[in-house]
Short mmCIF file of C-alpha atoms in Angstrom, two decimals:
data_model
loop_
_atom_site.label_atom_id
_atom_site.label_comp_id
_atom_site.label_asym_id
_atom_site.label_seq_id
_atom_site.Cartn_x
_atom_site.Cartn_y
_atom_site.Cartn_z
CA UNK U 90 0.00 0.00 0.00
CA UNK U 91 3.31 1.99 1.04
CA UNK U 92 4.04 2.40 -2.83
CA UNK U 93 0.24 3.91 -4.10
CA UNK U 94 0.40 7.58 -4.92
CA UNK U 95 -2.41 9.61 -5.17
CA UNK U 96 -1.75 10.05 -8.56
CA UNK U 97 -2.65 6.42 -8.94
CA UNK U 98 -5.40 6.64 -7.32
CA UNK U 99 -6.94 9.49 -9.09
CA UNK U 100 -5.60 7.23 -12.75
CA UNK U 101 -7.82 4.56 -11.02
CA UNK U 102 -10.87 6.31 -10.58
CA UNK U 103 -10.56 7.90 -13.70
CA UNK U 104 -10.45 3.97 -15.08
CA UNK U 105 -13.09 3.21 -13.15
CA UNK U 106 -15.37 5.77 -14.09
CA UNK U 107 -14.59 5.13 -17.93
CA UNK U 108 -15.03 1.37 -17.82
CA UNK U 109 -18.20 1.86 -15.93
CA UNK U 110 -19.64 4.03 -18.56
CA UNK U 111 -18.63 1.66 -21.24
CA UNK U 112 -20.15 -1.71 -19.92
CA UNK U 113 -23.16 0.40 -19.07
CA UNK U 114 -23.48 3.13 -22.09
CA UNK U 115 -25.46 6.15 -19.90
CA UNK U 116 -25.49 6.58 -16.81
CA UNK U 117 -26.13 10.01 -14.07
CA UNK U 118 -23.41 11.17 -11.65
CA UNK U 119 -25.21 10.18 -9.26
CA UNK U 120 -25.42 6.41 -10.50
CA UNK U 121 -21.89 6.71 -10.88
CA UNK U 122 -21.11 7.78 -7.37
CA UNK U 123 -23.05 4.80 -5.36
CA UNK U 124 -21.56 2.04 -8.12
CA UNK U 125 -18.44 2.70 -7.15
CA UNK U 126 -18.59 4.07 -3.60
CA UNK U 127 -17.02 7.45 -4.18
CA UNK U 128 -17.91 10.83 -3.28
CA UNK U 129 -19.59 12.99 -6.02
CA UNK U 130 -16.89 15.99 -6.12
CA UNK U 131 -14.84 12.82 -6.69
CA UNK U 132 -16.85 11.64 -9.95
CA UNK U 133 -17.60 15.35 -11.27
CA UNK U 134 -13.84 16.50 -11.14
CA UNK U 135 -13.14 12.73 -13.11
CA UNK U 136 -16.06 13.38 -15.94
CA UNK U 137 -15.08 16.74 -16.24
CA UNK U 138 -11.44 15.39 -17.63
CA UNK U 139 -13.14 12.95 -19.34
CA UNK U 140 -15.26 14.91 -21.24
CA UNK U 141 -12.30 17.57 -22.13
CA UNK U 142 -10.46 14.62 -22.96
CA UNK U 143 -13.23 13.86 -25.30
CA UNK U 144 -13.86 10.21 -24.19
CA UNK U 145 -17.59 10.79 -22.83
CA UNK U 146 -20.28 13.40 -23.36
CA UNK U 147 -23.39 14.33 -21.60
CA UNK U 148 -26.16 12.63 -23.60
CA UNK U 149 -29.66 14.27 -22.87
CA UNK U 150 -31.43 13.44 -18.82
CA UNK U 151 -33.09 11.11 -17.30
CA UNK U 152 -36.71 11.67 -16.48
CA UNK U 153 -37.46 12.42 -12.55
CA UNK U 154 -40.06 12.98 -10.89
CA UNK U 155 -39.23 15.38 -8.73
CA UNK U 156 -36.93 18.42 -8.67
CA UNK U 157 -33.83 18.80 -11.16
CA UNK U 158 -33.55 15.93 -13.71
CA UNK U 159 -29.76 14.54 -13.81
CA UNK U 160 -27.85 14.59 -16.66
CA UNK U 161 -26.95 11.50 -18.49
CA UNK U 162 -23.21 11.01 -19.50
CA UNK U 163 -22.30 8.50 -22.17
CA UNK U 164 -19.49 7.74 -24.62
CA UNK U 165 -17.67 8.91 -27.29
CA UNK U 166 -17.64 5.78 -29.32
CA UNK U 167 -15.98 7.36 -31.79
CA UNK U 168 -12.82 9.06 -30.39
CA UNK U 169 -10.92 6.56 -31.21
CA UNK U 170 -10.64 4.80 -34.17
CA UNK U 171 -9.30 1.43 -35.14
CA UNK U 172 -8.70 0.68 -39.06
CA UNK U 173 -8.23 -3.33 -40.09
CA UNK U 174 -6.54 -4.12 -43.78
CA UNK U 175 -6.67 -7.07 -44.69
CA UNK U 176 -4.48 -7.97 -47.76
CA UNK U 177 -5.21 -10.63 -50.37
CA UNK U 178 -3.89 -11.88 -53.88
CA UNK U 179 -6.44 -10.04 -55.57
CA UNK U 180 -8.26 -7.58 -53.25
CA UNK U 181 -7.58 -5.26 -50.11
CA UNK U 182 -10.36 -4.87 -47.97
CA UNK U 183 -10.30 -1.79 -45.35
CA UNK U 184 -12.87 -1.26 -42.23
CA UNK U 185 -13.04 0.98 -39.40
CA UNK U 186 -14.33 0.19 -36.05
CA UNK U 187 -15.19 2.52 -33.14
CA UNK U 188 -14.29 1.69 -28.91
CA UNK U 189 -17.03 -0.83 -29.19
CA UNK U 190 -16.17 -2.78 -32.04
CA UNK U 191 -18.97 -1.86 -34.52
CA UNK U 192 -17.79 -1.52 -37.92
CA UNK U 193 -18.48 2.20 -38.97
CA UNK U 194 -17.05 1.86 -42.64
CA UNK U 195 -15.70 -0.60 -45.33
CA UNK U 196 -14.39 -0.27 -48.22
CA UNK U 197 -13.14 -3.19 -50.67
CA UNK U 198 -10.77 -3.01 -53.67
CA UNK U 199 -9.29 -5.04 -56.31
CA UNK U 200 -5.71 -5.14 -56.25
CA UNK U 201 -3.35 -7.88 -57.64
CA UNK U 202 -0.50 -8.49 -55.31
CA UNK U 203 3.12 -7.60 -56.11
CA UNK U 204 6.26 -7.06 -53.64
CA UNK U 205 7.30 -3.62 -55.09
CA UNK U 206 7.17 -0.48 -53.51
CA UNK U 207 4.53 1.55 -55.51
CA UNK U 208 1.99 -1.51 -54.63
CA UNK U 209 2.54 -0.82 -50.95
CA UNK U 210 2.60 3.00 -51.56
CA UNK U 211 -1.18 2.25 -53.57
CA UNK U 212 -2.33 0.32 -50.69
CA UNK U 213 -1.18 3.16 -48.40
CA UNK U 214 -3.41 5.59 -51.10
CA UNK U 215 -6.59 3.49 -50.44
CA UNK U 216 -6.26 3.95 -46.61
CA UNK U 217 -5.80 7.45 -46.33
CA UNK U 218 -8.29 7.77 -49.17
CA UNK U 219 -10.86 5.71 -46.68
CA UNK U 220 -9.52 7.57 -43.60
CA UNK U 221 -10.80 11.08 -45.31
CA UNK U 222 -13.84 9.79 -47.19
CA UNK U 223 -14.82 8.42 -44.06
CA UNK U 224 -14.43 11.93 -42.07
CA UNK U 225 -12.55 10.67 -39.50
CA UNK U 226 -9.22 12.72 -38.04
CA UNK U 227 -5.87 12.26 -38.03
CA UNK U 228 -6.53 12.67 -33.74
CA UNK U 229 -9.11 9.79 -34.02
CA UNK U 230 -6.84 6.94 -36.01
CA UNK U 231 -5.60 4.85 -32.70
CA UNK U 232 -3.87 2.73 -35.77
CA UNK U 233 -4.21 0.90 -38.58
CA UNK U 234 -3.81 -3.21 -38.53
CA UNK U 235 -2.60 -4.87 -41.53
CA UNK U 236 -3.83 -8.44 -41.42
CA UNK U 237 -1.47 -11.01 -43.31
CA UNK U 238 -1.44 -14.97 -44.66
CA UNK U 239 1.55 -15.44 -42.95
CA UNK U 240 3.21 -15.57 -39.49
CA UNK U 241 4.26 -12.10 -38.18
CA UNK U 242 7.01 -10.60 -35.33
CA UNK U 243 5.13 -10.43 -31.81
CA UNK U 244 5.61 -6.69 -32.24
CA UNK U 245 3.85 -6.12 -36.08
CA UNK U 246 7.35 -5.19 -37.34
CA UNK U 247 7.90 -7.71 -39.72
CA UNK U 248 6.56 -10.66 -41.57
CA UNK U 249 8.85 -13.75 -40.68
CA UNK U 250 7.07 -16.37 -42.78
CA UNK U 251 4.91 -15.54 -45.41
CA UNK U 252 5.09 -17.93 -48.45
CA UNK U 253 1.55 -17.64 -49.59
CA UNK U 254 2.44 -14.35 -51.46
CA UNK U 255 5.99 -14.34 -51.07
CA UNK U 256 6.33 -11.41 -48.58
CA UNK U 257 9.06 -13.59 -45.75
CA UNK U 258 10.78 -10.26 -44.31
CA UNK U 259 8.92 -7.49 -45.30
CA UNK U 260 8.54 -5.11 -43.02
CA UNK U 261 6.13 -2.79 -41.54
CA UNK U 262 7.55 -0.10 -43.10
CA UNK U 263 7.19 -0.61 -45.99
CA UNK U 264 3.47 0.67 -45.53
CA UNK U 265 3.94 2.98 -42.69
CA UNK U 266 6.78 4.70 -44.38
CA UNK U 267 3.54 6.86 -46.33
CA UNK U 268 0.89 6.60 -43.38
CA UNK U 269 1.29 9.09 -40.36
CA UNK U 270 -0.18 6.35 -38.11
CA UNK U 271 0.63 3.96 -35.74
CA UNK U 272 0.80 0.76 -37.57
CA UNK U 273 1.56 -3.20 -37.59
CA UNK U 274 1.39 -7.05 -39.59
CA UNK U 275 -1.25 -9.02 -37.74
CA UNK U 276 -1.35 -12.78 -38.80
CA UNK U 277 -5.17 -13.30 -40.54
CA UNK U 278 -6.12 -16.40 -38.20
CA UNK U 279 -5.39 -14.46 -35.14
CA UNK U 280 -7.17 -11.54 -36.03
CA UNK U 281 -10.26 -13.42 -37.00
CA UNK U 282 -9.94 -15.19 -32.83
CA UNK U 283 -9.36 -11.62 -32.23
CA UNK U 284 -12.73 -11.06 -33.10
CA UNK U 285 -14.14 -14.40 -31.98
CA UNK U 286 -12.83 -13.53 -28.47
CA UNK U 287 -14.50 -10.06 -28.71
CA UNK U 288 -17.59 -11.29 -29.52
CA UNK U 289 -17.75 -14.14 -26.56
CA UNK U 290 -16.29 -12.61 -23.55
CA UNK U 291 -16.95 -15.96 -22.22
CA UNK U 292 -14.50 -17.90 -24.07
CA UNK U 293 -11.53 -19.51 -22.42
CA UNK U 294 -9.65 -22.56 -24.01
CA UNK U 295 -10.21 -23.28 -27.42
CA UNK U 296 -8.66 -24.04 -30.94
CA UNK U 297 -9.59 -21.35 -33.50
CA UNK U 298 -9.34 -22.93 -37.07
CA UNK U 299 -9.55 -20.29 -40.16
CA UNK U 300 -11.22 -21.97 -43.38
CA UNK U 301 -10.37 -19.97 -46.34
CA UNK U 302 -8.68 -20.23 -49.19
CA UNK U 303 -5.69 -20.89 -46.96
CA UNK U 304 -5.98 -22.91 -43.70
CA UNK U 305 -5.27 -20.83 -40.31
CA UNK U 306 -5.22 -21.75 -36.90
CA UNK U 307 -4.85 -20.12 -33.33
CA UNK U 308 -4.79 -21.57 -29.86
CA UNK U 309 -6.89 -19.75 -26.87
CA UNK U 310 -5.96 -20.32 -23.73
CA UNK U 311 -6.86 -18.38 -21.04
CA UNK U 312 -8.85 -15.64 -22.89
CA UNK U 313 -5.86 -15.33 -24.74
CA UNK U 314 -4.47 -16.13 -27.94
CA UNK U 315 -0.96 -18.04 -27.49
CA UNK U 316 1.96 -17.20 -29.75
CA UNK U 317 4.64 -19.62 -28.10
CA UNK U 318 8.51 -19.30 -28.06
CA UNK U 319 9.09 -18.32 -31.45
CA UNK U 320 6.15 -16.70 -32.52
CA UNK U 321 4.05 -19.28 -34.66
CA UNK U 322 2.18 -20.99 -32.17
CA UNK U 323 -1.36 -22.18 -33.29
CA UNK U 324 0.15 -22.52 -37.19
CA UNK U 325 -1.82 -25.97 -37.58
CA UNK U 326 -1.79 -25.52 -41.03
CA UNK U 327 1.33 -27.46 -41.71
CA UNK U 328 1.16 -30.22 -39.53
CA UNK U 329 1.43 -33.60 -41.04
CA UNK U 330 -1.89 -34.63 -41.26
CA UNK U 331 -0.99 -37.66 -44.53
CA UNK U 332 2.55 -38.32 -44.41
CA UNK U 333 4.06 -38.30 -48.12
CA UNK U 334 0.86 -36.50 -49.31
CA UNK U 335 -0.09 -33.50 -51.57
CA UNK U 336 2.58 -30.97 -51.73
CA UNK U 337 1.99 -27.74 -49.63
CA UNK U 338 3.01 -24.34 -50.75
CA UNK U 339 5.63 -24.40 -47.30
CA UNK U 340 7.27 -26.57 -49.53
CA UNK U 341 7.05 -29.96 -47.15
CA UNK U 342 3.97 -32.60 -47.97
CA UNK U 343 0.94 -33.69 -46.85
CA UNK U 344 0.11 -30.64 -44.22
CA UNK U 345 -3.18 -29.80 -42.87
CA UNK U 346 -3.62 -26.88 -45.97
CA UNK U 347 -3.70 -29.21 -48.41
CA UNK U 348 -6.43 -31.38 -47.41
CA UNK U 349 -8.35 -28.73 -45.34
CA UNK U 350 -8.70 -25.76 -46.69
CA UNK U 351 -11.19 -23.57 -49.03
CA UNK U 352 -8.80 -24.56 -51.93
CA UNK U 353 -8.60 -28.37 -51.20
CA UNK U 354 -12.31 -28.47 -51.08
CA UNK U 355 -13.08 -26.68 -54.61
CA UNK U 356 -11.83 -26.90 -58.30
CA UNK U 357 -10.09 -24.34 -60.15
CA UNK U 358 -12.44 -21.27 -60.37
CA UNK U 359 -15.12 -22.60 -58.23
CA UNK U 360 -16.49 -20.47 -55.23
CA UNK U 361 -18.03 -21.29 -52.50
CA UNK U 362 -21.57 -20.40 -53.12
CA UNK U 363 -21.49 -22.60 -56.06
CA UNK U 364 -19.62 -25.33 -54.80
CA UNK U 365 -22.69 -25.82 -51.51
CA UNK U 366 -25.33 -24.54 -53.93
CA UNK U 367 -24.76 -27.82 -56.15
CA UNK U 368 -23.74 -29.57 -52.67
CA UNK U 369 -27.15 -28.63 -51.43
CA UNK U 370 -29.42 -29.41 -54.61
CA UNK U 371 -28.09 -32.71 -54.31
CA UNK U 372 -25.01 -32.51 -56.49
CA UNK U 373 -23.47 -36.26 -56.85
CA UNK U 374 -20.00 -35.08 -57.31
CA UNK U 375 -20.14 -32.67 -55.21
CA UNK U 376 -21.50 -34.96 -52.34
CA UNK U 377 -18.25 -37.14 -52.68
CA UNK U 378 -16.18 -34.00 -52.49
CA UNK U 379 -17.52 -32.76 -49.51
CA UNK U 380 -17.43 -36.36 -48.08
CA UNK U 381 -13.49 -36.54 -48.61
CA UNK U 382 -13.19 -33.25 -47.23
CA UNK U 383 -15.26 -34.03 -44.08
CA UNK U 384 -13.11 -37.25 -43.71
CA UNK U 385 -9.70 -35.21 -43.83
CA UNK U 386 -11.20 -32.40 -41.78
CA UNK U 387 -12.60 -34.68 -38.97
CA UNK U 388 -8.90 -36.58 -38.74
CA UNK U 389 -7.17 -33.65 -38.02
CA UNK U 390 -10.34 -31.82 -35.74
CA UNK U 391 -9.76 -35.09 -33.39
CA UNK U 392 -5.63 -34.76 -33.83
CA UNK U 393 -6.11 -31.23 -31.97
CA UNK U 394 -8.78 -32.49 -29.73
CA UNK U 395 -6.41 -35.32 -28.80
CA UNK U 396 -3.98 -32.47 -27.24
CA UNK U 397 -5.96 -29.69 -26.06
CA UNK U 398 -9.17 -31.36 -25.13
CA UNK U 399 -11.07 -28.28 -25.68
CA UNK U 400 -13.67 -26.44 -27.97
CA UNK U 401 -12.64 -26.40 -32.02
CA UNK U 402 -14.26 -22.95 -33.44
CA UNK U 403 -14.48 -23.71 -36.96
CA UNK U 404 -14.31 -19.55 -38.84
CA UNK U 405 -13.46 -18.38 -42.11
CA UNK U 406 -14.43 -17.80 -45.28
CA UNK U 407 -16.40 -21.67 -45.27
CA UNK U 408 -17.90 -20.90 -41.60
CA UNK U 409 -20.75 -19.09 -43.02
CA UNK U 410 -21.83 -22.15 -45.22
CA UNK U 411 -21.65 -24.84 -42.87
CA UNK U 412 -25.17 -26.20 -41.70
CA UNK U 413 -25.76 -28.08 -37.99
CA UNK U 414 -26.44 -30.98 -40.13
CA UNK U 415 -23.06 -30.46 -41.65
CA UNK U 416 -21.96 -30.35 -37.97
CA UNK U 417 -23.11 -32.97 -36.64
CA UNK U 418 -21.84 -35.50 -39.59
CA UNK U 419 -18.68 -34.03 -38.28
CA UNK U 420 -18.97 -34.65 -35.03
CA UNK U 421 -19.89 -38.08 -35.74
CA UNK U 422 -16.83 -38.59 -37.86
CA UNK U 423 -14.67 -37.00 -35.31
CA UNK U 424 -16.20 -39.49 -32.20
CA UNK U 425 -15.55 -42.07 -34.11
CA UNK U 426 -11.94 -42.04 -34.49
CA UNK U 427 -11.92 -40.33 -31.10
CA UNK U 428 -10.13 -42.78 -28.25
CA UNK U 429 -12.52 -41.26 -25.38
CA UNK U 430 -16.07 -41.30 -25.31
CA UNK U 431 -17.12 -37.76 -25.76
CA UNK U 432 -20.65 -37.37 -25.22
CA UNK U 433 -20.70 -33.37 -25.50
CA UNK U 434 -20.17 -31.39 -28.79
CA UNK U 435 -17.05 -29.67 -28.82
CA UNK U 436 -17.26 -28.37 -32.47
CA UNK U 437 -19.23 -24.72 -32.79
CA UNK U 438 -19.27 -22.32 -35.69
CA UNK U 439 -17.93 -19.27 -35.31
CA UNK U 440 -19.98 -15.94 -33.90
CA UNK U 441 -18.45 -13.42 -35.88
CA UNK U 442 -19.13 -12.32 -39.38
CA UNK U 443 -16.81 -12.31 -42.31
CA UNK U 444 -15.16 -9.23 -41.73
CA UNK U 445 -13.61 -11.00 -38.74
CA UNK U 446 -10.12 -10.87 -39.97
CA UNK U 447 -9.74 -6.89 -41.06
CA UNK U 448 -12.20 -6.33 -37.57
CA UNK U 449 -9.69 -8.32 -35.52
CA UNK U 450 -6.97 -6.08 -37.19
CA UNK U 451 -8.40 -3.04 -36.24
CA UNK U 452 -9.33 -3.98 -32.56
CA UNK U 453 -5.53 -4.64 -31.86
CA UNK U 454 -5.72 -0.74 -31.77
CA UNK U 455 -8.94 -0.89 -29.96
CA UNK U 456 -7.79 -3.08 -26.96
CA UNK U 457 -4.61 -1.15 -26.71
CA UNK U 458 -6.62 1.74 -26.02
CA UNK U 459 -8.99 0.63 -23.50
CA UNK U 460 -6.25 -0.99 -21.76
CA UNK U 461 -4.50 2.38 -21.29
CA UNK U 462 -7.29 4.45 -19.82
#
């Protein structure tokens, strides 16, 4: 106790104050005051900074019976700003999300992927363009996330394995070199549990699995998403899940990406939609397909389940697609080559919607933020 200052204590209920407002949106001073069991001069000299601070605002009263009706204070959802890019072969897509999470603009571009400068100085173009379209300030951008198919620095800084479009070693600056924001490489699969962790405050231990065109994973633990000792924990992707099988673009065989993702599943110029709209209208070929894939899929679901022995969150690009009768023949598949007798489901769809990946870009920003007040 020896070492709290009172400036700590006044940073604390200034915290408090803020975090109250944001789990409960509008609230009076006086509300404020018996919540947290501190004196009213206490709360109004704390709002006062808060509001010149531009965090909160006073957002109309609450009705009262009697007397003087109190004035409601609420947040500034918007005073800071979190921008997700999330960069493809063929396409950039760009969102902005405010201190809650809610997208508040998207924008989507086609743009064929090359390593050269004036690409990264175009994609650079895009965002400010966005930025200023949008009307947001320069004050407002907390940072701008640049999600990535490849493995990434614990810090943003750099791209340390990124074969899917040839981009090993790049780093950040490359792209922040023409932004005047804070910004950083995010790997896609972990920005899509981002989200997924967002979105279910509830969620604990789990293995986050990315269907797109390219397989992701990420491992939860503890609320958290776990990088491990050399930064490419949860990289499921390539683990051997046919020994001597298909070749992989890491340039080994037989990996989890070559029998499980969005590409494995469908033919050369084939999307989704018309892949499980033949699947769906009965489709023979298609049927076998998807029985193959469900095979492959279910071997390596009860590999993981074999070592973490907790919930698989299937996401992606496919999530959206997937039926609960889809899930359950799963399931099945998966019990049966399980060793235990696992009566409970353990496989659930992801919550969050496809802009997961560029919305768990931008939240990076978003977290960092909250965490600092």
């Amino acid at each position: 106790m020896g070492n709290i200052t009172l400036t700590d204590i006044k940073k604390n209920n200034y915290s408090l104050i803020y975090n109250l407002l944001y789990e409960q949106e509008k609230l009076s001073k006086q509300e404020i005051a018996n919540q947290l069991h501190l004196s009213l001069p206490t709360v109004t000299q704390n709002l006062v900074a808060l509001e010149d601070a531009g965090l909160i605002e006073k957002g109309g009263q609450f009705a009262s019976q009697v007397g003087r009706k109190a004035v409601a204070y609420t947040l500034c959802l918007q005073a800071g700003i979190g921008i997700g890019v999330e960069i493809l072969k063929k396409q950039i897509r760009i969102l902005a999300v405010d201190l809650k999470g809610q997208i508040c603009g998207c924008m989507e571009y086609e743009l064929l992927y090359r390593n050269d400068d004036a690409y990264y100085k175009e994609i650079a173009g895009y965002v400010s363009t966005f930025i200023e379209d949008s009307g947001f300030t320069k004050k407002q951008i907390l940072g701008i996330g640049f999600a990535v198919q490849g493995l990434t620095t614990a810090d943003g800084q750099e791209i340390i394995f990124g074969k899917t479009l040839g981009y090993t070693g790049l780093k950040i600056t490359a792209l922040s070199g023409y932004l005047p924001y804070p910004c950083m490489f995010l790997h896609d699969a972990k920005c899509a549990a981002a989200t997924e962790l967002w979105n279910r405050r509830d969620l604990t231990d789990a293995i986050y699995l990315s269907i797109g065109k390219h397989l992701g994973g990420a491992v939860i633990i503890g609320g958290q998403t776990v990088m491990g000792k050399q930064d490419h924990g949860g990289a499921v992707e390539h683990m051997t899940l046919i020994p001597g099988g298909r070749q992989c673009y890491c340039g080994k065989s037989g990996c989890m990406e070559t029998y499980c993702s969005v590409n494995a599943l469908l033919l050369e110029d084939e999307s989704l939609e018309e892949f499980f709209d033949g699947l769906r209208n009965g489709k023979e070929e298609n049927k076998v397909r998807f029985e193959e894939y469900l095979e492959n899929l279910s071997t390596a679901v009860n590999n993981l389940h074999m070592v973490m022995d907790c919930d698989v969150i299937l996401g992606g690009h496919m999530a959206p697609y997937l039926t609960e009768e889809d899930l359950a023949a799963l399931h099945k598949k998966v019990k049966e080559k399980s060793a235990f007798p696992d009566e409970a489901d353990f496989i659930f769809l992801s919550e969050a919607a496809r802009d997961s990946v560029p919305v768990g870009a931008a939240l990076a920003y978003v977290k960092g933020f909250l965490e600092d007040i």
